[in-house]
XYZ file of C-alpha atoms in Angstrom:
652
model
C -10.154 -3.527 31.841
C -9.018 -0.197 33.295
C -11.840 2.254 33.903
C -11.445 5.756 32.549
C -11.603 8.349 35.309
C -13.222 10.908 32.989
C -16.998 11.151 33.432
C -19.007 11.697 30.261
C -21.997 13.994 30.547
C -23.929 12.844 27.474
C -25.388 9.615 28.790
C -22.704 7.650 26.966
C -22.521 3.982 27.974
C -19.133 2.387 27.504
C -19.267 -0.680 25.238
C -17.746 -3.991 26.248
C -15.583 -5.240 23.372
C -15.783 -8.935 22.515
C -12.195 -9.460 21.365
C -12.814 -12.823 19.694
C -15.883 -11.607 17.829
C -14.084 -8.473 16.676
C -11.141 -10.551 15.478
C -13.580 -12.596 13.425
C -14.805 -9.386 11.791
C -11.261 -8.240 11.076
C -10.025 -11.589 9.747
C -13.076 -11.831 7.498
C -13.396 -14.629 4.995
C -9.690 -15.456 5.266
C -9.619 -16.336 8.964
C -8.326 -19.836 8.251
C -5.329 -18.763 6.183
C -4.553 -15.965 8.652
C -4.516 -18.490 11.501
C -2.180 -20.746 9.505
C 0.204 -17.808 9.134
C -0.058 -17.001 12.844
C 0.809 -20.613 13.659
C 3.817 -20.476 11.341
C 4.970 -17.177 12.848
C 4.962 -18.673 16.340
C 6.747 -21.816 15.152
C 9.554 -19.710 13.677
C 9.572 -16.857 16.205
C 13.306 -17.335 16.736
C 13.972 -15.500 13.473
C 13.320 -12.223 15.317
C 16.357 -12.939 17.513
C 18.413 -14.359 14.658
C 17.954 -11.127 12.692
C 20.047 -9.427 15.373
C 22.456 -12.252 16.182
C 23.497 -13.669 12.802
C 25.898 -12.153 10.310
C 24.434 -10.948 7.041
C 25.356 -14.078 5.053
C 24.003 -16.475 7.651
C 20.829 -14.462 8.097
C 20.196 -14.440 4.353
C 20.477 -18.219 4.323
C 18.196 -18.469 7.355
C 15.561 -16.336 5.647
C 15.811 -18.375 2.449
C 15.382 -21.613 4.379
C 12.429 -20.219 6.269
C 10.716 -19.135 3.050
C 11.003 -22.687 1.723
C 9.587 -24.042 5.007
C 6.642 -21.659 4.785
C 6.042 -22.735 1.188
C 5.700 -26.341 2.356
C 2.708 -25.353 4.511
C 0.834 -23.953 1.503
C 0.865 -20.454 2.958
C 2.840 -18.759 0.187
C 1.271 -20.469 -2.820
C -2.354 -19.534 -2.264
C -2.512 -17.242 -5.294
C -1.344 -19.771 -7.886
C -3.582 -22.173 -9.865
C -4.382 -25.481 -8.195
C -3.149 -27.489 -11.167
C 0.398 -26.328 -10.446
C 0.244 -26.873 -6.695
C -1.244 -23.558 -5.587
C -4.377 -22.661 -3.687
C -6.276 -20.959 -6.488
C -7.261 -17.932 -4.394
C -5.559 -14.598 -5.027
C -7.403 -12.884 -2.188
C -6.154 -15.537 0.244
C -2.578 -14.961 -0.920
C -2.860 -11.254 -0.075
C -4.405 -12.030 3.323
C -1.544 -14.419 4.068
C 1.029 -11.816 3.085
C -0.616 -9.136 5.221
C -0.595 -11.410 8.260
C 3.027 -12.410 7.710
C 3.902 -8.739 8.297
C 3.381 -9.330 12.023
C 6.757 -11.087 11.956
C 10.227 -10.430 10.575
C 9.947 -8.184 7.533
C 12.931 -9.705 5.710
C 10.928 -12.928 5.556
C 7.914 -10.968 4.340
C 9.847 -9.244 1.549
C 11.630 -12.440 0.494
C 8.214 -14.088 0.176
C 6.986 -11.077 -1.777
C 9.908 -11.185 -4.197
C 9.728 -14.931 -4.809
C 5.986 -15.543 -4.980
C 4.550 -12.076 -5.603
C 6.953 -10.398 -8.003
C 8.798 -13.252 -9.712
C 5.940 -15.742 -9.481
C 3.310 -13.122 -10.179
C 5.080 -12.005 -13.359
C 5.322 -15.585 -14.634
C 1.644 -16.155 -13.829
C 0.187 -12.876 -15.077
C 2.467 -12.078 -18.039
C 3.264 -15.599 -19.203
C 1.166 -18.254 -20.888
C 0.723 -21.988 -20.428
C 4.204 -22.862 -21.621
C 5.726 -20.670 -18.918
C 3.296 -21.854 -16.262
C 4.087 -25.510 -16.915
C 7.825 -24.903 -17.045
C 8.223 -22.810 -13.920
C 5.238 -22.661 -11.571
C 5.445 -26.118 -9.903
C 9.047 -25.633 -8.723
C 8.574 -21.912 -8.123
C 5.652 -22.536 -5.746
C 7.688 -24.924 -3.574
C 10.704 -22.600 -3.453
C 12.871 -25.160 -5.276
C 13.275 -22.662 -8.133
C 14.227 -19.213 -6.865
C 13.880 -16.155 -9.037
C 13.875 -12.374 -9.102
C 12.017 -9.495 -10.715
C 14.439 -7.296 -12.677
C 12.612 -4.115 -13.594
C 14.232 -1.193 -11.759
C 17.383 0.321 -13.235
C 19.920 2.659 -11.690
C 18.963 5.439 -14.084
C 15.261 4.677 -14.439
C 13.305 3.796 -11.335
C 9.699 4.927 -11.641
C 9.951 5.706 -15.358
C 9.606 2.132 -16.589
C 8.851 3.143 -20.170
C 12.372 4.597 -20.480
C 14.285 1.484 -19.371
C 17.686 1.116 -21.028
C 18.034 -2.678 -21.144
C 17.483 -3.902 -24.712
C 16.192 -7.236 -26.055
C 16.910 -7.585 -29.795
C 15.357 -10.430 -31.777
C 17.819 -12.426 -33.904
C 15.686 -14.003 -36.606
C 18.516 -16.297 -37.772
C 18.817 -18.065 -34.410
C 15.266 -17.316 -33.174
C 16.714 -15.858 -29.986
C 16.492 -12.619 -28.061
C 19.777 -10.934 -27.231
C 19.609 -9.153 -23.859
C 22.031 -6.255 -23.439
C 22.661 -3.658 -20.756
C 23.207 -0.475 -22.759
C 25.288 1.256 -20.064
C 25.751 1.558 -16.324
C 22.587 3.635 -16.030
C 20.717 0.638 -17.459
C 22.002 -1.901 -14.955
C 19.249 -3.577 -12.968
C 19.527 -2.420 -9.363
C 18.102 -3.195 -5.916
C 16.828 -6.519 -7.251
C 15.717 -8.789 -4.394
C 17.041 -12.394 -4.592
C 19.592 -11.386 -7.235
C 22.746 -11.212 -5.121
C 22.679 -14.830 -3.914
C 19.684 -17.039 -4.525
C 17.924 -16.415 -7.842
C 18.468 -18.793 -10.756
C 16.106 -16.970 -13.100
C 15.145 -13.341 -13.575
C 12.083 -11.829 -15.189
C 13.892 -9.058 -17.061
C 12.056 -6.007 -18.379
C 13.679 -4.656 -21.538
C 13.010 -2.610 -24.654
C 12.015 -5.067 -27.377
C 13.511 -4.480 -30.824
C 12.268 -6.524 -33.750
C 13.410 -5.946 -37.342
C 14.916 -2.587 -36.428
C 11.699 -1.318 -34.807
C 11.213 -0.645 -31.105
C 8.069 -2.208 -29.640
C 8.394 -0.908 -26.095
C 9.037 -2.632 -22.787
C 8.398 -6.384 -22.531
C 9.357 -9.083 -20.021
C 11.657 -12.072 -20.593
C 12.668 -15.083 -18.512
C 16.469 -15.014 -18.342
C 18.751 -17.498 -16.518
C 21.199 -15.570 -14.334
C 22.893 -18.524 -12.586
C 23.995 -21.963 -13.675
C 25.000 -24.358 -10.876
C 25.257 -21.422 -8.491
C 27.629 -19.362 -10.677
C 26.657 -16.377 -12.836
C 25.379 -17.480 -16.245
C 27.490 -16.650 -19.323
C 27.203 -12.950 -20.130
C 25.620 -12.121 -16.763
C 27.414 -10.006 -14.175
C 26.057 -9.929 -10.635
C 27.014 -7.561 -7.844
C 25.782 -7.501 -4.265
C 24.099 -4.241 -3.201
C 25.539 -4.863 0.248
C 24.194 -3.915 3.630
C 21.088 -1.731 3.672
C 19.226 0.320 6.284
C 17.140 -2.760 6.956
C 15.831 -5.973 5.376
C 19.314 -7.456 5.445
C 17.890 -10.948 5.179
C 17.052 -10.114 1.546
C 19.914 -10.364 -0.948
C 19.441 -7.323 -3.173
C 21.796 -7.088 -6.110
C 22.713 -5.527 -9.445
C 22.586 -7.238 -12.827
C 24.317 -6.543 -16.148
C 23.652 -8.457 -19.380
C 26.302 -8.659 -22.093
C 24.658 -10.150 -25.162
C 22.834 -12.857 -23.197
C 20.878 -15.069 -25.553
C 17.542 -16.631 -24.641
C 15.164 -18.588 -26.870
C 12.175 -16.932 -28.521
C 9.911 -18.719 -26.020
C 11.514 -16.743 -23.167
C 9.278 -13.773 -23.988
C 6.366 -13.658 -21.540
C 3.793 -13.497 -24.278
C 0.349 -13.025 -22.784
C -0.026 -9.584 -24.388
C 2.452 -9.731 -27.272
C 4.562 -12.243 -29.165
C 7.203 -12.485 -31.875
C 6.836 -15.122 -34.585
C 9.819 -17.275 -35.599
C 10.038 -15.139 -38.754
C 10.407 -11.966 -36.673
C 6.900 -10.535 -36.911
C 5.592 -8.688 -33.862
C 2.012 -9.535 -32.869
C -0.264 -8.217 -30.155
C -4.020 -8.254 -29.564
C -3.663 -4.716 -28.154
C -2.832 -2.327 -30.981
C -2.202 0.832 -28.980
C 1.353 0.683 -27.549
C 0.450 2.841 -24.535
C -2.548 0.719 -23.664
C -0.470 -2.433 -24.129
C 2.206 -1.165 -21.760
C -0.220 -0.127 -19.048
C -2.240 -3.310 -19.432
C 0.937 -5.273 -18.827
C 1.867 -3.223 -15.767
C -1.700 -3.345 -14.529
C -1.521 -7.110 -14.103
C 1.346 -6.556 -11.644
C -0.757 -4.403 -9.298
C -0.742 -7.275 -6.802
C 2.616 -6.076 -5.480
C 1.244 -2.688 -4.477
C -1.768 -4.240 -2.792
C 0.548 -6.572 -0.868
C 2.949 -3.852 0.263
C 0.128 -1.603 1.425
C -1.428 -4.400 3.478
C 1.922 -5.421 4.918
C 2.654 -1.852 6.010
C -0.707 -1.511 7.743
C -0.053 -4.701 9.716
C 3.464 -3.588 10.652
C 1.833 -0.447 12.062
C -0.461 -2.677 14.121
C 2.551 -4.333 15.770
C 3.964 -0.953 16.798
C 0.610 0.261 18.090
C -0.023 -2.936 20.030
C 3.328 -2.611 21.818
C 2.929 1.099 22.555
C -0.671 0.718 23.720
C 0.101 -2.197 26.031
C 3.057 -0.277 27.413
C 0.874 2.758 28.045
C -1.578 0.550 29.958
C 1.048 -0.629 32.438
C 3.656 2.152 32.629
C 3.029 4.826 35.249
C 4.569 8.280 35.391
C 4.015 11.164 37.864
C 1.337 11.489 40.542
C -1.033 13.467 38.371
C -4.387 12.514 39.918
C -3.392 10.733 43.110
C -1.093 11.433 46.035
C -0.175 7.762 46.371
C 0.028 6.325 42.868
C 1.527 7.497 39.615
C -0.788 7.777 36.621
C -0.914 5.367 33.686
C 0.484 6.851 30.493
C -2.709 6.238 28.556
C -4.701 8.239 31.094
C -2.852 11.377 30.010
C -4.749 13.362 27.402
C -1.630 13.987 25.308
C -0.753 10.301 25.233
C -4.279 9.521 24.097
C -3.945 12.163 21.418
C -0.665 10.648 20.241
C -1.828 7.047 19.956
C -5.593 6.778 19.649
C -6.191 8.727 16.390
C -3.455 6.521 14.909
C -5.312 3.476 16.227
C -8.493 4.723 14.559
C -6.690 5.410 11.279
C -5.170 1.918 11.360
C -8.628 0.390 11.650
C -9.843 2.607 8.812
C -6.943 1.561 6.579
C -7.574 -2.089 7.479
C -11.095 -1.880 6.051
C -9.872 0.110 3.032
C -7.337 -2.657 2.400
C -10.185 -5.191 2.521
C -11.840 -3.362 -0.378
C -8.648 -3.243 -2.457
C -7.942 -6.926 -1.803
C -11.439 -7.905 -2.919
C -11.187 -5.770 -6.047
C -7.811 -7.303 -6.892
C -9.128 -10.829 -6.442
C -12.123 -10.135 -8.670
C -10.108 -8.425 -11.412
C -7.261 -10.957 -11.570
C -9.692 -13.876 -11.280
C -11.764 -12.542 -14.178
C -14.869 -11.876 -12.071
C -14.524 -8.238 -13.086
C -13.333 -7.745 -16.644
C -14.239 -4.149 -17.384
C -11.466 -1.765 -18.423
C -12.669 0.990 -16.123
C -12.795 -1.410 -13.156
C -9.190 -2.342 -13.840
C -8.148 1.296 -13.946
C -10.004 2.060 -10.748
C -8.270 -0.881 -9.069
C -4.858 0.391 -10.182
C -5.591 3.864 -8.822
C -7.081 2.574 -5.593
C -4.172 0.186 -5.047
C -1.670 2.976 -5.695
C -3.397 5.360 -3.298
C -3.920 2.845 -0.511
C -0.313 1.726 -0.786
C 0.883 5.319 -0.490
C -1.262 6.228 2.503
C -0.732 2.851 4.181
C 3.058 2.950 3.966
C 3.316 6.582 5.049
C 1.027 5.710 7.933
C 3.286 2.840 8.996
C 6.348 5.092 9.012
C 4.556 7.696 11.099
C 3.041 5.163 13.508
C 6.276 3.297 14.163
C 8.123 6.524 14.935
C 5.381 7.868 17.206
C 5.083 4.559 19.045
C 8.845 4.334 19.522
C 8.835 7.776 21.104
C 5.803 6.886 23.210
C 7.793 4.015 24.726
C 10.668 6.274 25.730
C 14.116 4.797 26.143
C 12.736 1.272 26.314
C 11.481 1.677 22.757
C 15.065 2.182 21.630
C 16.147 -1.302 22.703
C 16.377 -3.757 19.821
C 14.542 -6.506 21.726
C 11.459 -4.285 21.823
C 11.070 -4.532 18.026
C 11.016 -0.856 17.089
C 14.584 -0.900 15.744
C 13.696 -3.625 13.247
C 10.270 -2.200 12.463
C 11.730 1.232 11.667
C 14.657 -0.053 9.635
C 12.776 -2.742 7.738
C 9.581 -0.859 6.915
C 11.112 2.443 5.836
C 11.636 1.280 2.252
C 7.929 0.433 1.918
C 7.274 4.082 1.044
C 9.570 3.711 -1.966
C 9.411 0.224 -3.419
C 6.503 -0.969 -5.558
C 6.304 2.665 -6.600
C 7.478 5.886 -4.953
C 4.480 7.227 -3.057
C 4.488 10.656 -4.696
C 4.621 9.077 -8.145
C 1.780 6.737 -7.192
C -0.365 9.642 -6.021
C 0.216 11.369 -9.362
C -1.210 8.242 -10.998
C -4.259 8.550 -8.734
C -4.707 12.218 -9.613
C -4.424 11.568 -13.338
C -7.308 9.147 -13.091
C -9.398 11.754 -11.286
C -8.584 14.513 -13.771
C -9.500 12.397 -16.747
C -12.406 10.557 -15.193
C -10.746 7.295 -16.310
C -11.462 8.385 -19.868
C -10.844 5.543 -22.286
C -9.270 7.876 -24.828
C -6.602 8.872 -22.331
C -4.046 6.096 -22.653
C -0.663 7.796 -22.540
C -0.321 8.594 -18.850
C 2.795 10.737 -19.120
C 2.740 14.328 -17.900
C 2.618 15.892 -21.338
C -0.289 13.720 -22.466
C -2.189 14.344 -19.255
C -1.848 18.104 -19.431
C -2.885 18.233 -23.077
C -5.917 16.106 -22.346
C -6.997 18.161 -19.351
C -6.667 21.415 -21.276
C -8.996 19.965 -23.883
C -11.783 19.451 -21.352
C -14.872 21.542 -21.904
C -14.889 24.667 -19.773
C -18.207 23.740 -18.220
C -16.680 20.618 -16.662
C -14.326 22.746 -14.581
C -16.046 23.826 -11.382
C -15.251 27.405 -10.433
C -17.197 30.309 -9.008
C -20.032 30.153 -11.503
C -20.736 26.489 -10.865
C -19.641 26.123 -7.262
C -23.298 26.098 -6.219
C -23.809 22.908 -8.269
C -21.118 21.197 -6.277
C -22.652 22.419 -3.028
C -26.049 21.157 -4.116
C -24.633 17.696 -4.830
C -22.991 17.520 -1.437
C -25.938 19.122 0.346
C -28.227 16.386 -0.956
C -26.585 14.058 1.526
C -27.815 16.017 4.516
C -30.725 18.091 5.743
C -30.008 21.666 6.707
C -30.310 23.802 3.592
C -27.480 26.167 2.794
C -25.978 25.692 6.238
C -25.772 21.909 6.020
C -22.179 21.746 7.146
C -22.813 24.061 10.078
C -25.954 22.367 11.359
C -25.155 18.666 10.915
C -24.192 16.690 13.992
C -20.446 16.363 14.441
C -20.843 12.603 14.906
C -22.974 12.133 11.784
C -21.077 9.949 9.322
C -22.920 11.606 6.449
C -21.466 14.919 7.578
C -17.975 13.406 7.637
C -18.410 11.947 4.146
C -19.852 15.172 2.773
C -16.910 17.184 4.065
C -14.327 14.855 2.499
C -16.266 14.644 -0.767
C -16.528 18.433 -0.967
C -12.787 18.792 -0.373
C -11.966 16.258 -3.069
C -14.264 17.691 -5.743
C -13.169 21.250 -5.052
C -9.493 20.266 -5.277
C -9.997 18.338 -8.537
C -11.717 21.357 -10.046
C -8.989 23.678 -8.824
C -6.085 21.732 -10.234
C -7.852 21.257 -13.573
C -8.481 24.996 -13.738
C -4.844 25.804 -12.914
C -3.595 23.407 -15.589
C -5.954 24.834 -18.177
C -5.094 28.431 -17.328
C -1.358 27.728 -17.409
C -1.432 26.152 -20.853
C -3.761 28.831 -22.233
C -1.033 31.329 -21.316
C 1.258 29.379 -23.664
C 3.128 27.741 -20.828
C 5.021 24.535 -21.494
C 2.722 21.643 -20.440
C 5.559 20.046 -18.505
C 6.406 23.277 -16.720
C 2.758 23.943 -15.935
C 2.354 20.496 -14.457
C 5.489 20.913 -12.374
C 4.103 24.145 -10.937
C 0.920 22.454 -9.718
C 2.414 19.155 -8.555
C 1.785 19.993 -4.909
C -1.880 20.544 -5.772
C -1.968 17.261 -7.702
C -0.629 15.314 -4.719
C -3.123 17.035 -2.395
C -5.978 16.016 -4.719
C -4.897 12.401 -4.640
C -4.526 12.295 -0.872
C -7.962 13.853 -0.443
C -9.433 11.271 -2.814
C -7.879 8.303 -1.040
C -8.837 9.577 2.414
C -12.415 9.799 1.192
C -12.239 6.208 -0.066
C -10.811 5.069 3.269
C -13.624 6.729 5.204
C -16.239 5.282 2.860
C -14.789 1.806 3.376
C -15.024 2.205 7.157
C -18.591 3.569 7.039
C -19.659 0.833 4.623
C -18.192 -1.849 6.888
C -20.054 -0.468 9.885
C -23.266 -0.686 7.894
C -22.858 -4.454 7.513
C -22.404 -5.199 11.225
C -25.149 -6.258 13.632
C -26.064 -3.900 16.432
C -24.026 -4.411 19.564
C -21.069 -3.239 21.593
C -18.466 -4.105 18.981
C -20.278 -1.967 16.427
C -20.436 0.870 18.969
C -16.682 0.568 19.564
C -15.938 0.597 15.831
C -18.287 3.556 15.457
C -16.174 5.493 17.949
C -13.073 4.704 15.911
C -14.784 5.696 12.669
C -15.845 9.036 14.157
C -12.354 9.569 15.562
C -10.743 8.847 12.203
C -13.119 11.159 10.337
C -12.952 14.096 12.733
C -9.193 13.877 13.253
C -8.809 13.875 9.447
C -10.959 16.999 9.137
C -9.132 18.579 12.080
C -5.742 17.910 10.490
C -6.817 19.838 7.364
C -8.994 22.430 9.072
C -7.045 25.276 7.484
C -8.270 24.147 4.062
C -11.862 23.745 5.204
C -11.811 27.187 6.842
C -10.210 28.803 3.778
C -12.997 27.396 1.631
C -15.862 28.385 3.913
C -16.761 24.934 5.118
C -15.625 25.370 8.711
C -16.193 28.271 11.090
C -13.822 29.036 13.921
C -16.425 27.904 16.426
C -17.091 24.621 14.632
C -13.368 23.990 14.259
C -12.963 24.334 18.015
C -15.956 22.057 18.545
C -14.321 19.386 16.380
C -11.167 19.528 18.484
C -13.231 19.117 21.656
C -15.034 16.170 20.073
C -11.760 14.497 19.065
C -10.544 14.825 22.635
C -13.799 13.344 23.946
C -13.610 10.462 21.477
C -10.066 9.743 22.632
C -11.333 9.529 26.209
C -14.097 7.154 25.117
C -11.712 4.937 23.157
C -9.091 4.871 25.894
C -10.765 2.142 28.076
C -11.213 0.012 24.949
C -7.694 0.420 23.571
C -6.255 -2.796 24.999
C -9.082 -4.890 23.579
C -8.936 -3.089 20.238
C -5.272 -3.944 19.700
C -5.800 -7.506 20.983
C -8.481 -7.992 18.313
C -5.769 -7.811 15.654
C -4.622 -11.232 16.781
C -0.902 -10.513 16.798
C 0.821 -13.506 18.419
C 2.493 -12.426 21.689
C 5.737 -13.971 20.409
C 5.737 -11.356 17.628
C 5.442 -8.478 20.093
C 8.503 -9.563 22.107
C 9.127 -6.416 24.199
C 9.305 -8.168 27.588
C 10.173 -4.954 29.424
C 7.324 -3.021 27.833
C 4.215 -5.185 27.875
C 4.662 -7.855 30.551
């Protein structure tokens, strides 16, 4: 371990990180499945080279073959019921997916499409007849499928999809039709080459009435050729993920039997009668989509682990690369001994740890909701919002980290063998698929503005604005009630009216209070702006558009608070010792760097003086110096196989 040359004056004693013990904490209850994935990654490490050496067609076939090989180990089927050949543990399936992100991301996404999207839709939207028909072969990779939701003209707006499924009572079949080029299914993974079946989302029409979007199992290939009435087009080469065969689909009067409807939440009788246990169409739609939240949880976790790969490479490089004789006449200084380099990498390291523990919470919630351990409507809604927010922050974080780490490795980081080229190209789309991040954060904000109110089912902009404007005035915190908010936050800390000026900068309760104050104040502000805009007879849609920046800021503030709470809560469960001290440094660094990054807001709203703002910056710098000697051990604790880091010129 390299000793930091900076001398601390506060009696601080540097902890000695136990890498193996810390890895045990990070791997948690799924250490066994994570180690299986690590073993598989090492066994197939050559795919990292093949991604650069093979042509697009050969690489697609290589990725497909590798996915089938991984399925044979049980790694990819953990989330499916045991009676069909799965592992019966949804949480384990997410943990496996997260860990797979240490390797080639085309393999990760192919696994996600096959077992998460296609398989997840069959499992969560279908019933026993679909499970028996498809799951056994789907789990082994013998039956390949795709998830056909997105359309060229309607990406995030799923309720407005243009594909139509009309029930023909005479033949007891659904007729699937693409209503125009805007309604073609686009960017569909597995569609261009390998999928035999598609789960197709379409507007259901029964007896002349529209019943909204439903999902159908539709054959798209027969003996390798497009099925009758199905047109398939290859999306072609992309920025990255070229081992995944994305394609476009058109349906020209394709007929499927009545049983092709995935009927967990709605069905059509042979006589053409529509039935559903959920009467409200809006609630039915969002209940259906809510069961598919697993994809967002997976993508968020995968992005966080891709960020770990970049940080591990950049940190190891900074611990061996020397530049300029800054502190010695005879030896150049290590990059990570420079204060600016610490500032560039170590707050990102702390945020990655924070997001790791936030992902643990989302994964547990998902497992409990989809396994039926939690069956409350509000818990489901909170999961959907939390998954959306963590996915957004996690994927944006990965994009930022990979870029910063590439730059921190200089010209060497630009070489393909050092992984950054693939990491940048392959992970960039994570901010967009499984929900555009800005759209997802609007979903988070809507939940905050309505308090997950059960009467608020139609989550479109118009419905949200009308609901918010109907809130009682006294629920909107403004000048007259600001003291109530301050009292609630002040209860967390001693210090009277000056709680936020007197609390210790390294007090986690101070950190939490600051982020909670910011969130509650922002929620109140956006609600007030919406209400005021509509009261002035503004169009609800126009009013919402005018405050969208505020809405996104509310959501980000909310999720950052959840992330910090997850980190603090995790620390509270750990035994006293050096590893807890090391994680405490990271938690403080994450919290203070978050406050520092938004200090303009805190100062504008009277929660941060100029002097305290400067003190926070000094503390962040000091925390970086304290974390610096631990950085190598902290990235090693992630357990990334050396074969996944490659980068021979950077880290060896």
